[in-house]
Short mmCIF file of C-alpha atoms and ligand atoms in Angstrom, two decimals:
data_model
loop_
_atom_site.label_atom_id
_atom_site.label_comp_id
_atom_site.label_asym_id
_atom_site.label_seq_id
_atom_site.Cartn_x
_atom_site.Cartn_y
_atom_site.Cartn_z
CA UNK A 1 -3.15 -20.76 22.16
CA UNK A 2 -2.28 -17.31 20.77
CA UNK A 3 -1.69 -17.08 17.03
CA UNK A 4 1.87 -17.53 15.85
CA UNK A 5 3.53 -14.20 15.23
CA UNK A 6 3.61 -13.80 11.47
CA UNK A 7 6.06 -12.05 9.21
CA UNK A 8 4.00 -10.16 6.68
CA UNK A 9 5.47 -8.31 3.73
CA UNK A 10 2.83 -5.78 2.74
CA UNK A 11 3.39 -4.56 -0.82
CA UNK A 12 1.53 -1.49 -2.05
CA UNK A 13 2.09 1.22 -4.62
CA UNK A 14 0.70 3.95 -2.35
CA UNK A 15 0.60 4.36 1.42
CA UNK A 16 -0.76 7.17 3.61
CA UNK A 17 0.76 9.63 4.49
CA UNK A 18 3.61 9.21 2.02
CA UNK A 19 1.68 9.02 -1.27
CA UNK A 20 -2.01 8.71 -2.06
CA UNK A 21 -4.34 8.74 -5.03
CA UNK A 22 -7.20 6.73 -3.54
CA UNK A 23 -8.48 4.34 -0.90
CA UNK A 24 -5.67 1.81 -1.36
CA UNK A 25 -3.28 4.24 0.34
CA UNK A 26 -5.53 4.52 3.40
CA UNK A 27 -5.78 0.74 3.65
CA UNK A 28 -2.05 0.18 3.13
CA UNK A 29 -1.33 2.31 6.16
CA UNK A 30 -4.16 1.46 8.55
CA UNK A 31 -4.21 -2.32 8.09
CA UNK A 32 -0.46 -2.83 8.72
CA UNK A 33 -0.75 -0.56 11.76
CA UNK A 34 -3.49 -2.77 13.20
CA UNK A 35 -1.61 -5.99 12.31
CA UNK A 36 1.37 -4.63 14.21
CA UNK A 37 -0.83 -3.88 17.22
CA UNK A 38 -1.94 -7.50 17.08
CA UNK A 39 1.71 -8.47 17.54
CA UNK A 40 2.75 -9.38 14.00
CA UNK A 41 5.94 -8.37 12.23
CA UNK A 42 4.52 -6.43 9.30
CA UNK A 43 6.66 -4.36 6.98
CA UNK A 44 5.38 -2.18 4.18
CA UNK A 45 7.16 -1.87 0.83
CA UNK A 46 6.47 0.95 -1.60
CA UNK A 47 8.25 2.94 -4.33
CA UNK A 48 10.13 6.10 -3.39
CA UNK A 49 8.28 8.66 -5.48
CA UNK A 50 9.71 12.12 -5.99
CA UNK A 51 6.81 13.66 -4.10
CA UNK A 52 7.54 11.81 -0.85
CA UNK A 53 8.89 14.30 1.66
CA UNK A 54 12.13 12.71 2.85
CA UNK A 55 12.76 15.25 5.61
CA UNK A 56 9.26 15.46 6.99
CA UNK A 57 8.89 11.70 7.22
CA UNK A 58 12.50 11.09 8.32
CA UNK A 59 13.44 8.64 5.61
CA UNK A 60 16.80 7.10 6.45
CA UNK A 61 19.32 5.18 4.46
CA UNK A 62 19.58 1.53 5.30
CA UNK A 63 23.26 0.61 5.15
CA UNK A 64 22.57 -3.01 4.37
CA UNK A 65 20.28 -2.01 1.53
CA UNK A 66 22.53 0.50 -0.14
CA UNK A 67 23.43 -1.18 -3.39
CA UNK A 68 21.24 -4.07 -4.32
CA UNK A 69 21.31 -5.61 -7.75
CA UNK A 70 17.90 -6.50 -9.10
CA UNK A 71 17.98 -8.58 -12.26
CA UNK A 72 15.17 -8.00 -14.70
CA UNK A 73 15.08 -9.46 -18.18
CA UNK A 74 18.45 -8.84 -19.74
CA UNK A 75 19.24 -5.89 -17.44
CA UNK A 76 20.38 -5.54 -13.88
CA UNK A 77 19.23 -2.53 -11.89
CA UNK A 78 21.27 -1.26 -8.99
CA UNK A 79 19.05 0.29 -6.37
CA UNK A 80 19.02 1.47 -2.80
CA UNK A 81 16.33 1.49 -0.21
CA UNK A 82 15.33 3.98 2.45
CA UNK A 83 13.22 3.30 5.48
CA UNK A 84 10.97 5.14 7.92
CA UNK A 85 8.21 4.37 10.36
CA UNK A 86 4.67 5.02 9.28
CA UNK A 87 4.07 8.11 11.47
CA UNK A 88 2.60 7.32 14.85
CA UNK A 89 3.30 3.61 14.49
CA UNK A 90 6.08 1.08 14.85
CA UNK A 91 5.51 -0.18 11.31
CA UNK A 92 8.64 -0.15 9.16
CA UNK A 93 8.12 1.16 5.64
CA UNK A 94 10.76 0.52 2.99
CA UNK A 95 11.04 2.86 0.03
CA UNK A 96 12.53 1.50 -3.15
CA UNK A 97 14.57 4.09 -4.98
CA UNK A 98 15.01 3.97 -8.71
CA UNK A 99 15.81 7.29 -10.37
CA UNK A 100 14.29 6.42 -13.75
CA UNK A 101 11.20 4.59 -12.61
CA UNK A 102 10.00 6.39 -9.52
CA UNK A 103 11.58 9.81 -9.32
CA UNK A 104 8.59 11.41 -11.05
CA UNK A 105 5.88 13.89 -10.17
CA UNK A 106 3.02 11.49 -10.41
CA UNK A 107 2.35 7.88 -9.42
CA UNK A 108 0.79 6.28 -12.48
CA UNK A 109 -0.33 8.98 -14.90
CA UNK A 110 1.94 11.23 -16.90
CA UNK A 111 0.82 14.80 -16.09
CA UNK A 112 1.93 15.93 -19.55
CA UNK A 113 -0.27 13.54 -21.51
CA UNK A 114 -2.93 12.72 -18.93
CA UNK A 115 -2.36 9.08 -19.86
CA UNK A 116 -0.69 6.24 -17.97
CA UNK A 117 3.11 6.31 -18.08
CA UNK A 118 4.20 4.22 -21.04
CA UNK A 119 6.61 2.19 -18.94
CA UNK A 120 4.21 1.26 -16.13
CA UNK A 121 4.83 -2.40 -16.98
CA UNK A 122 8.58 -2.09 -16.40
CA UNK A 123 8.09 0.10 -13.34
CA UNK A 124 5.85 -2.29 -11.51
CA UNK A 125 7.50 -5.51 -12.67
CA UNK A 126 10.62 -4.00 -11.21
CA UNK A 127 8.84 -3.04 -8.00
CA UNK A 128 7.57 -6.61 -7.57
CA UNK A 129 10.90 -8.19 -8.22
CA UNK A 130 12.91 -5.76 -6.12
CA UNK A 131 10.88 -6.38 -2.99
CA UNK A 132 11.75 -10.07 -3.21
CA UNK A 133 15.43 -9.24 -3.58
CA UNK A 134 15.25 -6.81 -0.65
CA UNK A 135 13.65 -9.40 1.63
CA UNK A 136 16.52 -11.74 0.75
CA UNK A 137 19.16 -9.09 1.40
CA UNK A 138 17.55 -8.41 4.77
CA UNK A 139 17.46 -12.18 5.47
CA UNK A 140 13.86 -11.51 6.46
CA UNK A 141 11.81 -14.46 5.34
CA UNK A 142 8.15 -13.44 5.07
CA UNK A 143 5.45 -16.00 5.91
CA UNK A 144 3.05 -14.08 3.72
CA UNK A 145 3.44 -11.53 0.98
CA UNK A 146 0.28 -9.45 0.89
CA UNK A 147 -0.06 -7.94 -2.60
CA UNK A 148 -2.48 -5.16 -3.47
CA UNK A 149 -3.97 -4.48 -6.89
CA UNK A 150 -2.31 -4.91 -10.27
CA UNK A 151 0.83 -2.98 -9.32
CA UNK A 152 2.01 -5.84 -7.12
CA UNK A 153 -0.02 -8.70 -8.59
CA UNK A 154 2.93 -10.26 -10.44
CA UNK A 155 4.73 -11.14 -7.19
CA UNK A 156 3.01 -14.56 -6.98
CA UNK A 157 4.10 -15.30 -10.56
CA UNK A 158 7.71 -14.54 -9.68
CA UNK A 159 7.47 -16.89 -6.70
CA UNK A 160 5.94 -19.67 -8.79
CA UNK A 161 8.44 -19.33 -11.66
CA UNK A 162 11.83 -17.65 -11.23
CA UNK A 163 11.93 -18.17 -7.45
CA UNK A 164 10.28 -21.60 -7.49
CA UNK A 165 13.37 -23.43 -6.35
CA UNK A 166 14.68 -20.69 -4.11
CA UNK A 167 14.72 -22.19 -0.57
CA UNK A 168 14.41 -18.68 0.88
CA UNK A 169 10.79 -18.47 -0.28
CA UNK A 170 9.87 -22.15 -0.03
CA UNK A 171 7.45 -21.52 2.86
CA UNK A 172 6.20 -18.09 1.71
CA UNK A 173 2.53 -17.77 0.71
CA UNK A 174 0.81 -14.99 -1.17
CA UNK A 175 -2.45 -13.13 -0.67
CA UNK A 176 -3.72 -10.74 -3.33
CA UNK A 177 -6.21 -8.05 -2.32
CA UNK A 178 -8.21 -6.49 -5.10
CA UNK A 179 -9.27 -2.94 -4.35
CA UNK A 180 -10.80 -2.35 -7.78
CA UNK A 181 -11.19 -4.86 -10.61
CA UNK A 182 -11.62 -1.99 -13.03
CA UNK A 183 -7.87 -1.39 -13.01
CA UNK A 184 -6.03 -4.47 -14.22
CA UNK A 185 -2.63 -3.50 -15.60
CA UNK A 186 -2.89 -4.74 -19.21
CA UNK A 187 0.39 -4.59 -21.10
CA UNK A 188 1.97 -5.61 -24.36
CA UNK A 189 3.25 -9.20 -24.49
CA UNK A 190 6.79 -7.78 -24.52
CA UNK A 191 6.33 -7.20 -20.77
CA UNK A 192 6.76 -10.98 -20.30
CA UNK A 193 10.37 -10.82 -21.43
CA UNK A 194 10.86 -7.50 -19.69
CA UNK A 195 9.97 -9.14 -16.39
CA UNK A 196 12.37 -11.99 -17.11
CA UNK A 197 9.59 -14.57 -17.30
CA UNK A 198 9.79 -17.59 -19.60
CA UNK A 199 8.15 -16.43 -22.82
CA UNK A 200 6.21 -19.67 -23.24
CA UNK A 201 4.06 -18.57 -20.29
CA UNK A 202 2.29 -16.24 -22.67
CA UNK A 203 -0.14 -18.22 -24.85
CA UNK A 204 -3.70 -17.59 -25.92
CA UNK A 205 -5.89 -18.29 -22.86
CA UNK A 206 -2.90 -18.96 -20.61
CA UNK A 207 -3.16 -17.72 -16.98
CA UNK A 208 -1.34 -14.47 -17.71
CA UNK A 209 -2.94 -13.71 -21.08
CA UNK A 210 -6.05 -11.58 -21.57
CA UNK A 211 -7.15 -10.60 -25.08
CA UNK A 212 -3.60 -10.54 -26.37
CA UNK A 213 -2.19 -8.63 -23.41
CA UNK A 214 -0.18 -9.57 -20.35
CA UNK A 215 -2.74 -8.87 -17.61
CA UNK A 216 -1.11 -8.36 -14.22
CA UNK A 217 -4.31 -8.60 -12.17
CA UNK A 218 -5.43 -11.81 -13.88
CA UNK A 219 -1.94 -13.20 -13.25
CA UNK A 220 -2.28 -12.42 -9.55
CA UNK A 221 -5.73 -13.99 -9.34
CA UNK A 222 -4.42 -17.16 -10.98
CA UNK A 223 -1.17 -17.51 -9.06
CA UNK A 224 -1.79 -16.19 -5.54
CA UNK A 225 -2.71 -18.61 -2.76
CA UNK A 226 -5.69 -16.56 -1.63
CA UNK A 227 -7.58 -13.67 -3.22
CA UNK A 228 -9.45 -11.11 -1.19
CA UNK A 229 -11.47 -8.07 -2.02
CA UNK A 230 -12.76 -5.25 0.11
CA UNK A 231 -16.42 -6.07 0.81
CA UNK A 232 -18.57 -9.18 0.85
CA UNK A 233 -21.02 -7.83 -1.71
CA UNK A 234 -18.28 -6.79 -4.14
CA UNK A 235 -16.74 -10.28 -3.77
CA UNK A 236 -20.05 -11.68 -5.08
CA UNK A 237 -20.62 -9.00 -7.73
CA UNK A 238 -17.23 -9.44 -9.43
CA UNK A 239 -17.87 -13.14 -10.02
CA UNK A 240 -21.23 -12.70 -11.61
CA UNK A 241 -21.15 -10.18 -14.42
CA UNK A 242 -18.82 -8.32 -16.73
CA UNK A 243 -20.33 -5.07 -15.50
CA UNK A 244 -18.49 -5.67 -12.21
CA UNK A 245 -15.79 -8.18 -13.17
CA UNK A 246 -14.51 -6.29 -16.23
CA UNK A 247 -13.90 -9.55 -18.07
CA UNK A 248 -12.29 -11.32 -15.12
CA UNK A 249 -15.59 -12.62 -13.68
CA UNK A 250 -14.93 -16.17 -14.91
CA UNK A 251 -11.39 -16.21 -13.58
CA UNK A 252 -12.65 -14.93 -10.23
CA UNK A 253 -15.51 -17.42 -10.15
CA UNK A 254 -13.02 -20.24 -10.74
CA UNK A 255 -11.31 -19.20 -7.52
CA UNK A 256 -14.47 -18.77 -5.48
CA UNK A 257 -13.28 -21.18 -2.76
CA UNK A 258 -10.25 -18.97 -2.20
CA UNK A 259 -11.96 -15.61 -2.71
CA UNK A 260 -13.01 -13.68 0.39
CA UNK A 261 -14.61 -10.28 0.93
CA UNK A 262 -13.30 -8.38 3.96
CA UNK A 263 -14.64 -4.91 4.57
CA UNK A 264 -12.02 -2.20 4.92
CA UNK A 265 -11.85 -0.44 8.24
CA UNK A 266 -11.08 3.18 8.91
CA UNK A 267 -8.23 4.66 10.89
CA UNK A 268 -9.88 6.43 13.79
CA UNK A 269 -6.65 8.21 14.72
CA UNK A 270 -6.95 10.08 11.42
CA UNK A 271 -10.70 10.22 10.76
CA UNK A 272 -12.13 11.17 14.12
CA UNK A 273 -14.02 14.42 14.81
CA UNK A 274 -12.92 14.32 18.46
CA UNK A 275 -9.24 14.73 17.64
CA UNK A 276 -9.07 16.01 14.08
CA UNK A 277 -6.64 18.93 13.84
CA UNK A 278 -7.67 19.68 10.28
CA UNK A 279 -11.20 20.78 11.09
CA UNK A 280 -12.55 24.02 12.58
CA UNK A 281 -13.97 22.66 15.84
CA UNK A 282 -13.74 19.17 17.27
CA UNK A 283 -16.95 17.47 18.31
CA UNK A 284 -18.42 14.15 19.35
CA UNK A 285 -21.84 12.53 19.75
CA UNK A 286 -22.17 14.44 23.01
CA UNK A 287 -21.25 17.81 21.53
CA UNK A 288 -22.91 17.35 18.17
CA UNK A 289 -24.08 20.97 18.19
CA UNK A 290 -20.43 21.91 17.53
CA UNK A 291 -20.66 20.27 14.13
CA UNK A 292 -22.59 23.38 13.08
CA UNK A 293 -19.45 25.49 13.62
CA UNK A 294 -17.69 23.34 11.06
CA UNK A 295 -20.59 23.81 8.70
CA UNK A 296 -20.41 27.60 9.06
CA UNK A 297 -16.65 27.59 8.48
CA UNK A 298 -17.02 25.42 5.40
CA UNK A 299 -19.87 27.54 4.00
CA UNK A 300 -17.70 30.56 4.50
CA UNK A 301 -14.85 28.92 2.62
CA UNK A 302 -17.28 28.10 -0.21
CA UNK A 303 -18.60 31.66 -0.33
CA UNK A 304 -22.08 30.42 0.65
CA UNK A 305 -24.33 32.07 3.16
CA UNK A 306 -25.70 30.15 6.15
CA UNK A 307 -29.34 29.14 6.36
CA UNK A 308 -30.00 26.85 9.32
CA UNK A 309 -32.62 24.82 7.44
CA UNK A 310 -30.65 24.33 4.23
CA UNK A 311 -28.55 21.18 4.21
CA UNK A 312 -25.06 21.05 2.80
CA UNK A 313 -24.25 17.97 0.71
CA UNK A 314 -20.64 16.87 0.18
CA UNK A 315 -18.82 14.90 -2.51
CA UNK A 316 -15.15 13.89 -2.29
CA UNK A 317 -14.07 11.65 -5.10
CA UNK A 318 -11.92 10.70 -7.99
CA UNK A 319 -13.89 12.15 -10.90
CA UNK A 320 -14.23 8.91 -12.86
CA UNK A 321 -17.10 7.10 -14.58
CA UNK A 322 -17.13 4.55 -11.76
CA UNK A 323 -18.32 7.14 -9.29
CA UNK A 324 -21.70 7.83 -10.89
CA UNK A 325 -21.35 11.43 -12.00
CA UNK A 326 -23.24 10.86 -15.22
CA UNK A 327 -26.32 10.48 -13.01
CA UNK A 328 -25.68 13.90 -11.52
CA UNK A 329 -25.14 15.36 -15.01
CA UNK A 330 -28.57 14.11 -16.09
CA UNK A 331 -30.50 15.81 -13.28
CA UNK A 332 -28.26 18.72 -12.39
CA UNK A 333 -30.98 21.35 -12.84
CA UNK A 334 -33.34 19.37 -10.64
CA UNK A 335 -30.73 19.05 -7.91
CA UNK A 336 -30.05 22.79 -8.17
CA UNK A 337 -33.75 23.43 -7.65
CA UNK A 338 -33.72 21.66 -4.27
CA UNK A 339 -33.27 23.64 -1.09
CA UNK A 340 -29.69 22.48 -0.59
CA UNK A 341 -26.11 23.50 -1.28
CA UNK A 342 -23.37 21.21 -2.50
CA UNK A 343 -19.60 21.19 -2.12
CA UNK A 344 -17.59 19.02 -4.47
CA UNK A 345 -13.92 18.08 -4.10
CA UNK A 346 -12.30 15.93 -6.75
CA UNK A 347 -9.95 15.47 -9.64
CA UNK A 348 -10.06 13.20 -12.63
CA UNK A 349 -11.69 13.06 -16.06
CA UNK A 350 -11.89 16.33 -17.95
CA UNK A 351 -15.57 15.84 -18.79
CA UNK A 352 -16.44 15.88 -15.08
CA UNK A 353 -14.19 18.88 -14.45
CA UNK A 354 -16.23 20.62 -17.16
CA UNK A 355 -19.53 19.42 -15.74
CA UNK A 356 -18.87 20.76 -12.27
CA UNK A 357 -17.19 23.96 -13.45
CA UNK A 358 -20.29 24.74 -15.49
CA UNK A 359 -22.57 23.81 -12.59
CA UNK A 360 -20.75 26.30 -10.34
CA UNK A 361 -20.98 29.01 -13.03
CA UNK A 362 -24.67 28.47 -13.61
CA UNK A 363 -25.69 28.01 -9.98
CA UNK A 364 -23.02 29.87 -7.98
CA UNK A 365 -25.04 29.84 -4.76
CA UNK A 366 -25.68 26.09 -5.05
CA UNK A 367 -22.44 24.39 -6.12
CA UNK A 368 -18.98 25.05 -4.74
CA UNK A 369 -16.42 23.15 -6.78
CA UNK A 370 -12.80 22.38 -5.87
CA UNK A 371 -10.93 20.52 -8.60
CA UNK A 372 -7.83 19.58 -6.61
CA UNK A 373 -6.56 16.90 -4.28
CA UNK A 374 -6.76 18.45 -0.84
CA UNK A 375 -6.69 16.29 2.27
CA UNK A 376 -7.51 19.09 4.69
CA UNK A 377 -10.54 20.16 2.70
CA UNK A 378 -11.64 16.50 2.60
CA UNK A 379 -11.67 16.47 6.41
CA UNK A 380 -13.50 19.80 6.52
CA UNK A 381 -16.15 18.56 4.11
CA UNK A 382 -16.72 15.43 6.21
CA UNK A 383 -17.01 17.57 9.34
CA UNK A 384 -19.07 20.43 7.88
CA UNK A 385 -21.61 18.72 5.63
CA UNK A 386 -24.99 17.37 6.63
CA UNK A 387 -25.08 14.71 3.92
CA UNK A 388 -22.60 12.96 1.67
CA UNK A 389 -23.45 11.74 -1.83
CA UNK A 390 -21.90 8.61 -3.44
CA UNK A 391 -23.97 7.49 -6.45
CA UNK A 392 -21.33 4.97 -7.60
CA UNK A 393 -21.87 2.71 -10.58
CA UNK A 394 -19.78 0.23 -8.63
CA UNK A 395 -17.88 0.62 -5.36
CA UNK A 396 -15.54 -2.11 -4.07
CA UNK A 397 -15.72 -0.79 -0.51
CA UNK A 398 -15.77 2.99 -0.38
CA UNK A 399 -14.26 4.79 2.57
CA UNK A 400 -15.99 8.14 2.55
CA UNK A 401 -19.37 6.77 3.60
CA UNK A 402 -17.64 5.36 6.70
CA UNK A 403 -15.76 8.60 7.33
CA UNK A 404 -19.12 10.36 6.97
CA UNK A 405 -20.67 8.19 9.68
CA UNK A 406 -17.84 9.11 12.06
CA UNK A 407 -18.55 12.83 11.50
CA UNK A 408 -22.33 12.64 11.81
CA UNK A 409 -22.71 13.24 8.07
CA UNK A 410 -25.48 11.12 6.59
CA UNK A 411 -24.60 9.15 3.45
CA UNK A 412 -26.82 8.95 0.38
CA UNK A 413 -25.47 6.07 -1.70
CA UNK A 414 -26.20 3.67 -4.49
CA UNK A 415 -26.55 0.22 -2.92
CA UNK A 416 -23.59 -1.45 -4.59
CA UNK A 417 -20.50 -3.23 -3.23
CA UNK A 418 -19.25 -1.87 0.07
CA UNK A 419 -21.85 0.91 0.04
CA UNK A 420 -24.61 -1.71 0.19
CA UNK A 421 -22.77 -3.50 2.98
CA UNK A 422 -22.41 -0.41 5.16
CA UNK A 423 -25.44 1.88 4.66
CA UNK A 424 -28.97 0.92 5.76
CA UNK A 425 -31.86 2.86 4.24
CA UNK A 426 -33.84 4.78 6.85
CA UNK A 427 -37.17 4.51 5.09
CA UNK A 428 -36.83 0.76 4.64
CA UNK A 429 -35.61 0.18 8.21
CA UNK A 430 -36.80 3.13 10.35
CA UNK A 431 -35.32 1.68 13.56
CA UNK A 432 -31.95 0.67 12.10
CA UNK A 433 -31.47 3.01 9.15
CA UNK A 434 -28.21 4.94 8.89
CA UNK A 435 -28.60 6.73 5.55
CA UNK A 436 -30.40 6.68 2.21
CA UNK A 437 -29.86 4.15 -0.57
CA UNK A 438 -31.08 3.49 -4.09
CA UNK A 439 -30.69 0.20 -5.94
CA UNK A 440 -31.03 0.83 -9.65
CA UNK A 441 -28.34 2.85 -11.42
CA UNK A 442 -30.77 5.52 -12.48
CA UNK A 443 -30.79 9.31 -12.12
CA UNK A 444 -34.44 9.45 -11.02
CA UNK A 445 -33.80 6.91 -8.28
CA UNK A 446 -30.86 8.96 -7.07
CA UNK A 447 -32.99 12.08 -7.09
CA UNK A 448 -35.64 10.29 -5.09
CA UNK A 449 -33.06 9.26 -2.46
CA UNK A 450 -31.82 12.86 -2.18
CA UNK A 451 -35.42 14.06 -1.86
CA UNK A 452 -36.10 11.59 0.93
CA UNK A 453 -32.96 12.75 2.75
CA UNK A 454 -34.03 16.40 2.46
CA UNK A 455 -37.46 15.57 3.86
CA UNK A 456 -35.97 13.81 6.88
CA UNK A 457 -33.56 16.69 7.40
CA UNK A 458 -36.44 18.99 8.22
CA UNK A 459 -37.28 16.79 11.22
CA UNK A 460 -34.44 18.04 13.44
CA UNK A 461 -34.98 15.56 16.28
CA UNK A 462 -35.20 12.56 13.95
CA UNK A 463 -32.13 13.74 12.06
CA UNK A 464 -30.10 14.00 15.22
CA UNK A 465 -31.04 10.43 16.12
CA UNK A 466 -29.98 9.31 12.65
CA UNK A 467 -26.62 11.06 13.01
CA UNK A 468 -25.99 9.50 16.42
CA UNK A 469 -26.90 6.05 15.15
CA UNK A 470 -24.32 6.45 12.38
CA UNK A 471 -21.69 7.77 14.77
CA UNK A 472 -22.22 4.87 17.17
CA UNK A 473 -21.09 2.24 14.69
CA UNK A 474 -17.67 0.62 14.87
CA UNK A 475 -15.88 0.65 11.52
CA UNK A 476 -12.39 0.48 12.98
CA UNK A 477 -9.86 -2.02 11.67
CA UNK A 478 -9.91 -4.32 14.72
CA UNK A 479 -12.36 -6.89 13.35
CA UNK A 480 -11.14 -6.79 9.75
CA UNK A 481 -7.47 -7.07 10.69
CA UNK A 482 -8.34 -10.22 12.63
CA UNK A 483 -10.01 -11.59 9.51
CA UNK A 484 -6.85 -10.93 7.50
CA UNK A 485 -4.88 -12.94 10.08
CA UNK A 486 -7.32 -15.82 9.54
CA UNK A 487 -6.79 -15.46 5.79
CA UNK A 488 -3.00 -15.54 6.23
CA UNK A 489 -3.37 -18.73 8.33
CA UNK A 490 -5.52 -20.24 5.60
CA UNK A 491 -2.84 -19.42 3.04
CA UNK A 492 -0.16 -20.95 5.24
CA UNK A 493 -2.17 -24.15 5.54
CA UNK A 494 -2.18 -24.56 1.76
CA UNK A 495 0.16 -27.11 0.30
P1 ADP B 501 -11.24 5.09 -4.47
O1 ADP B 501 -10.14 4.29 -3.83
O2 ADP B 501 -12.04 4.36 -5.50
O3 ADP B 501 -10.76 6.41 -5.00
P2 ADP B 501 -12.38 5.25 -1.77
O4 ADP B 501 -13.67 5.82 -1.28
O5 ADP B 501 -12.07 3.86 -1.37
O6 ADP B 501 -12.33 5.46 -3.36
O7 ADP B 501 -11.18 6.16 -1.21
C1 ADP B 501 -10.93 7.43 -1.70
C2 ADP B 501 -10.00 8.14 -0.72
O8 ADP B 501 -9.37 9.22 -1.38
C3 ADP B 501 -10.72 8.72 0.46
O9 ADP B 501 -9.86 8.76 1.57
C4 ADP B 501 -11.05 10.15 -0.04
O10 ADP B 501 -11.25 11.05 1.02
C5 ADP B 501 -9.80 10.46 -0.80
N1 ADP B 501 -9.95 11.44 -1.88
C6 ADP B 501 -10.47 11.24 -3.11
N2 ADP B 501 -10.41 12.37 -3.85
C7 ADP B 501 -9.83 13.32 -3.07
C8 ADP B 501 -9.49 14.70 -3.26
N3 ADP B 501 -9.73 15.32 -4.41
N4 ADP B 501 -8.89 15.36 -2.24
C9 ADP B 501 -8.65 14.72 -1.06
N5 ADP B 501 -8.96 13.42 -0.82
C10 ADP B 501 -9.54 12.73 -1.80
#
């Protein structure tokens, strides 16, 4: 019997192509698209940020959703909602407009201070509550609300407290997906009242309390029907040590029966060298020689000269401690001494901006550094590089290693989380290897992995085989979306 068609409310604070700071946005677009293709009624809810291009994406007013009152604490907010299709799909996206909360330049961080907006608690409590009110106004009763990360993790608490006796949601279940336990949404206890929650919920060691703060992610882990994260290995890691669980390892371990790791997929309409408009020349496994044209174009853009035997290594990343750049800092001179060139695209912590700026000054023919967020350049780096480096301290799933595979770019990664689940070391498994891995978080081990990659690169025939093996893998969403459906069914079977 085919699965029942489900109504899925997909709540996310960023969605490609409307707004993106990281992998969550890719997932929040590609997974709903695949769920829709499987026949489910999935609708995506996100804030209407100032930066979302209303004209380009054809955001329309929804008459029924023009003036909705959302109560929160002792205030009532009057909002309206716009809608659009996620481009190229039949997935409805709803954009919640609130001039004070969302009509800003940036998503979470105040560009003036470089710190999180001070009212992120109010902003995302409001987001959580408003999507419930919108579903009611639409008379669209979701079977499942799929929450993502701390920004939407208080939805289950609303359902289990303020909306407990609301017949509209009596059959609605919640799934919380954790894309990164390192970001938890810890706020002052005053956020409890701000959200309109009974203040007695906040007690030492209560489900929402964490070292004196109201912790949104912990709240979601405690109150959602099912918890998922984005790779099997990361699902294990976050239960076992504070290094990975950031203090929530015990809470996660307590929910181990309801905690599942599902690897993210990639959207092969967007990340596909055969039909990528953002790159110099399209190519496939059969026309792999055309990848070299992309390399030449990228080298040109970087101001590097072309040497057929010198590999180009790419990095595209948030410049944060999580991503392993302190390892690069430790052995920068040694990396510069290798016969390689490196192109780095990223934004984030000032110390890493400084690190890479200095690297480019000191070794101008070795490091090309781009400290911006630039989607087109990200595609060009995937297409034009020979190798891709991800030395992450931890990595819930990681998308760029999978994008790299698609573009015949060989990943060099630390074997953690989703990187360990997707990259097989060539020297350990010569017949199955797809890249180069190192286990211990150690600069010398990283250096050794790079060295091994460079050695293999000089064997042109072997390298080509390695590229084709990587390109032949299927990392599309089909399998993973099916797993999410199973998870939704599991949630619905809960009493
Ligand atoms: P995370 O979500 O931890 O940042 P992921 O690897 O899951 O890491 O996803 C990061 C996504 O953001 C990828 O699609 C990557 O290409 C993109 N990205 C990161 N930094 C930049 C940047 N500076 N310019 C363009 N794209 C970027």
